[in-house]
Amino acid sequence: MPGVLYAGGMVAALFASTMTSQGSAQPPFDTVPPDKIVITVATVNGSGCPAGTAAVAVSEDNTAFTVTYSDYLAQVGKGAKPTDYRKNCQLSLVTHVPQGFSYAIASVDYRGYAHLEKGASSVEKASYYFQGQSQTTSNAHDFNGPYDDNWQTTDTADIATVVWSPCGELRNFNINTELRVNAGTSNTRDTTSFMTMDSTDGDVSTTYHFAWKECPGKKS
């Protein structure tokens, strides 16, 4: 069901780790809206985020929001269904930002756990776009077995090419994520390879870091 999620205290992470095309750490803008952001969850769809298994919260300092999953698991091998090798989730968010500001997603931190048998592999993929805009940002990260550990990836955009929200317009921001596990040469009869974007205690979450800029003609 659609819901409104106000600023919470789950994660307060600055986007100071954002990288320029030259690879140096440099915050793109130091102007952060003083007013709180409200994120309305328009839709949550996909095999990786069944109803009630994804939660969104905004940090208190307006620099990030988090998505926490509790049932995002892709797997192959013993005990897995043929369709379990790929799971995806599409979030459509309406971000109500203070007047006179535009935002972009400067970087995203993904976390989870993976167990890959020898010969197996997996991929975590994500794409981002605003409703009505053709420009899409996408990234993919590969993992190879044997692997049995927590995993973390970061998608970092060149500030010159990030997709900015239209000034003065309310557009849905869409996030598509995907986990895919490939059996490869692993023994699927006796073993299982899997990848998750969650944790048993709910502490693992995906963090989206905002970049802000003032719109042309904004009054002080």
Short mmCIF file of C-alpha atoms in Angstrom, two decimals:
data_model
loop_
_atom_site.label_atom_id
_atom_site.label_comp_id
_atom_site.label_asym_id
_atom_site.label_seq_id
_atom_site.Cartn_x
_atom_site.Cartn_y
_atom_site.Cartn_z
CA MET A 1 0.00 0.00 0.00
CA PRO A 2 1.20 3.56 -0.68
CA GLY A 3 2.56 5.27 2.40
CA VAL A 4 4.27 8.45 3.47
CA LEU A 5 7.60 8.10 5.25
CA TYR A 6 8.87 11.17 7.10
CA ALA A 7 12.45 11.94 8.08
CA GLY A 8 13.75 9.20 10.36
CA GLY A 9 17.00 8.35 12.11
CA MET A 10 17.96 5.08 10.40
CA VAL A 11 21.05 6.25 8.53
CA ALA A 12 22.56 9.75 8.35
CA ALA A 13 25.29 9.44 5.73
CA LEU A 14 26.85 12.39 3.92
CA PHE A 15 27.63 12.22 0.24
CA ALA A 16 31.22 13.37 0.82
CA SER A 17 32.42 10.12 -0.75
CA THR A 18 31.04 11.14 -4.15
CA MET A 19 33.74 11.00 -6.78
CA THR A 20 34.37 13.29 -9.72
CA SER A 21 35.43 11.92 -13.10
CA GLN A 22 39.03 12.50 -12.04
CA GLY A 23 38.52 10.13 -9.08
CA SER A 24 39.05 12.66 -6.28
CA ALA A 25 36.69 12.87 -3.31
CA GLN A 26 34.70 16.08 -3.63
CA PRO A 27 31.21 16.99 -2.44
CA PRO A 28 29.33 18.37 -5.47
CA PHE A 29 27.29 20.99 -3.60
CA ASP A 30 27.28 22.24 -0.03
CA THR A 31 23.73 23.59 -0.12
CA VAL A 32 21.34 21.20 1.60
CA PRO A 33 17.66 22.16 1.97
CA PRO A 34 16.86 23.16 5.55
CA ASP A 35 13.34 21.76 5.41
CA LYS A 36 12.53 18.09 5.78
CA ILE A 37 11.93 15.81 2.83
CA VAL A 38 8.85 13.63 2.52
CA ILE A 39 9.04 10.49 0.38
CA THR A 40 5.81 8.92 -0.79
CA VAL A 41 6.11 5.31 -1.90
CA ALA A 42 3.95 5.12 -5.02
CA THR A 43 4.56 1.46 -5.89
CA VAL A 44 6.76 -1.45 -4.82
CA ASN A 45 6.79 -4.32 -7.30
CA GLY A 46 8.92 -7.36 -7.98
CA SER A 47 9.79 -10.88 -6.91
CA GLY A 48 12.53 -9.53 -4.63
CA CYS A 49 10.24 -7.26 -2.63
CA PRO A 50 6.85 -8.88 -1.96
CA ALA A 51 4.25 -6.72 -0.23
CA GLY A 52 5.39 -5.63 3.21
CA THR A 53 9.05 -6.63 2.80
CA ALA A 54 10.61 -3.26 1.82
CA ALA A 55 10.80 -0.17 4.05
CA VAL A 56 12.00 3.36 3.22
CA ALA A 57 13.30 6.05 5.62
CA VAL A 58 14.93 9.48 5.18
CA SER A 59 17.93 10.57 7.24
CA GLU A 60 17.48 13.50 9.62
CA ASP A 61 20.03 15.67 7.79
CA ASN A 62 18.38 15.31 4.35
CA THR A 63 21.49 13.74 2.81
CA ALA A 64 20.27 10.18 2.27
CA PHE A 65 17.44 7.72 2.39
CA THR A 66 17.53 3.99 3.01
CA VAL A 67 15.64 0.99 1.71
CA THR A 68 15.60 -2.12 3.88
CA TYR A 69 14.61 -5.49 2.39
CA SER A 70 13.60 -8.59 4.34
CA ASP A 71 12.92 -11.12 1.55
CA TYR A 72 15.30 -10.37 -1.33
CA LEU A 73 16.97 -13.71 -2.21
CA ALA A 74 18.11 -15.23 -5.52
CA GLN A 75 19.35 -18.82 -5.59
CA VAL A 76 20.12 -21.85 -7.75
CA GLY A 77 20.74 -25.50 -6.96
CA LYS A 78 19.35 -27.84 -4.34
CA GLY A 79 15.99 -26.68 -3.00
CA ALA A 80 15.68 -23.76 -5.42
CA LYS A 81 12.83 -23.28 -7.89
CA PRO A 82 13.66 -22.70 -11.58
CA THR A 83 12.55 -19.06 -11.29
CA ASP A 84 14.58 -18.34 -8.14
CA TYR A 85 17.82 -17.63 -10.03
CA ARG A 86 16.70 -14.02 -10.65
CA LYS A 87 14.91 -11.61 -8.31
CA ASN A 88 14.14 -7.97 -8.93
CA CYS A 89 12.50 -5.00 -7.26
CA GLN A 90 11.16 -1.75 -8.69
CA LEU A 91 10.52 1.15 -6.34
CA SER A 92 8.63 4.17 -7.58
CA LEU A 93 9.10 7.07 -5.17
CA VAL A 94 7.59 10.54 -5.10
CA THR A 95 10.09 12.83 -3.39
CA HIS A 96 8.58 16.06 -2.05
CA VAL A 97 11.54 18.46 -1.90
CA PRO A 98 11.65 22.04 -0.60
CA GLN A 99 10.71 24.68 -3.16
CA GLY A 100 13.60 25.95 -5.24
CA PHE A 101 15.76 22.83 -5.00
CA SER A 102 16.59 19.99 -7.37
CA TYR A 103 18.12 16.66 -6.32
CA ALA A 104 20.02 13.76 -7.83
CA ILE A 105 21.27 10.44 -6.52
CA ALA A 106 25.02 10.89 -6.26
CA SER A 107 25.90 7.44 -4.92
CA VAL A 108 24.27 4.26 -3.64
CA ASP A 109 25.57 1.68 -1.17
CA TYR A 110 24.26 -1.88 -1.56
CA ARG A 111 24.86 -4.61 1.01
CA GLY A 112 23.95 -8.24 1.54
CA TYR A 113 25.29 -11.76 1.84
CA ALA A 114 26.33 -14.29 -0.79
CA HIS A 115 27.25 -17.97 -0.81
CA LEU A 116 28.55 -19.08 -4.19
CA GLU A 117 29.86 -22.56 -4.82
CA LYS A 118 32.93 -23.08 -6.99
CA GLY A 119 31.94 -22.49 -10.61
CA ALA A 120 28.91 -20.35 -9.73
CA SER A 121 28.62 -16.58 -10.16
CA SER A 122 26.21 -13.74 -9.43
CA VAL A 123 25.48 -10.15 -10.39
CA GLU A 124 23.88 -7.20 -8.62
CA LYS A 125 22.45 -4.63 -11.03
CA ALA A 126 20.62 -1.34 -10.58
CA SER A 127 19.21 1.42 -12.77
CA TYR A 128 17.72 4.81 -11.92
CA TYR A 129 15.53 7.26 -13.84
CA PHE A 130 12.92 9.97 -13.36
CA GLN A 131 9.44 9.50 -14.80
CA GLY A 132 9.21 11.02 -18.27
CA GLN A 133 12.97 11.33 -18.76
CA SER A 134 14.87 9.16 -21.23
CA GLN A 135 18.20 9.44 -19.39
CA THR A 136 18.91 6.35 -17.28
CA THR A 137 21.87 5.56 -15.04
CA SER A 138 22.72 1.88 -14.56
CA ASN A 139 25.48 -0.14 -12.90
CA ALA A 140 26.31 -3.83 -12.46
CA HIS A 141 28.68 -5.69 -10.11
CA ASP A 142 29.86 -9.29 -10.61
CA PHE A 143 30.82 -11.92 -8.03
CA ASN A 144 32.46 -15.31 -8.60
CA GLY A 145 32.57 -18.47 -6.51
CA PRO A 146 33.83 -19.81 -4.31
CA TYR A 147 32.48 -16.98 -2.16
CA ASP A 148 30.90 -17.08 1.30
CA ASP A 149 30.76 -13.67 2.97
CA ASN A 150 28.98 -10.34 3.28
CA TRP A 151 29.18 -8.20 0.17
CA GLN A 152 29.01 -4.46 -0.42
CA THR A 153 29.05 -2.39 -3.61
CA THR A 154 28.84 1.34 -4.28
CA ASP A 155 27.49 2.97 -7.41
CA THR A 156 29.04 6.43 -7.75
CA ALA A 157 28.01 8.89 -10.43
CA ASP A 158 30.08 11.55 -12.13
CA ILE A 159 28.40 14.76 -10.94
CA ALA A 160 28.55 16.14 -14.48
CA THR A 161 26.32 13.33 -15.74
CA VAL A 162 23.91 12.58 -12.87
CA VAL A 163 20.20 12.78 -13.63
CA TRP A 164 18.64 15.79 -11.85
CA SER A 165 14.99 16.11 -10.89
CA PRO A 166 13.16 18.76 -12.96
CA CYS A 167 12.88 22.09 -11.12
CA GLY A 168 9.36 22.92 -10.04
CA GLU A 169 7.93 19.55 -11.11
CA LEU A 170 6.93 16.49 -9.14
CA ARG A 171 8.25 13.40 -10.93
CA ASN A 172 8.38 9.82 -9.72
CA PHE A 173 11.93 8.57 -9.14
CA ASN A 174 12.24 4.93 -10.21
CA ILE A 175 14.81 2.47 -8.87
CA ASN A 176 15.16 -0.95 -10.48
CA THR A 177 17.41 -3.48 -8.74
CA GLU A 178 18.20 -7.08 -9.68
CA LEU A 179 20.01 -10.05 -8.18
CA ARG A 180 20.93 -12.91 -10.51
CA VAL A 181 22.74 -16.15 -9.63
CA ASN A 182 24.23 -18.37 -12.34
CA ALA A 183 24.96 -22.02 -11.59
CA GLY A 184 27.82 -22.26 -14.09
CA THR A 185 29.78 -25.46 -13.49
CA SER A 186 28.73 -25.81 -9.83
CA ASN A 187 27.10 -28.98 -8.50
CA THR A 188 23.41 -27.97 -8.44
CA ARG A 189 22.25 -31.43 -7.38
CA ASP A 190 23.94 -31.35 -3.99
CA THR A 191 24.70 -27.66 -3.34
CA THR A 192 22.94 -24.28 -3.35
CA SER A 193 24.36 -20.93 -4.36
CA PHE A 194 22.55 -17.78 -3.34
CA MET A 195 22.75 -13.99 -3.00
CA THR A 196 20.68 -11.78 -0.72
CA MET A 197 20.06 -8.08 -0.33
CA ASP A 198 18.90 -8.32 3.27
CA SER A 199 19.88 -9.68 6.67
CA THR A 200 18.22 -11.81 9.32
CA ASP A 201 18.24 -8.99 11.87
CA GLY A 202 17.10 -6.28 9.48
CA ASP A 203 20.18 -4.12 10.01
CA VAL A 204 21.40 -4.28 6.41
CA SER A 205 19.92 -1.63 4.15
CA THR A 206 20.56 0.10 0.85
CA THR A 207 21.58 3.74 1.24
CA TYR A 208 20.90 6.36 -1.45
CA HIS A 209 22.96 9.55 -1.07
CA PHE A 210 21.47 12.84 -2.26
CA ALA A 211 23.19 15.65 -4.13
CA TRP A 212 21.40 19.02 -4.10
CA LYS A 213 21.47 22.20 -6.14
CA GLU A 214 19.40 25.36 -6.16
CA CYS A 215 17.09 25.90 -9.10
CA PRO A 216 17.58 28.97 -11.34
CA GLY A 217 15.63 31.94 -10.07
CA LYS A 218 15.32 30.57 -6.52
CA LYS A 219 14.65 33.37 -4.06
CA SER A 220 16.85 33.52 -0.96
#
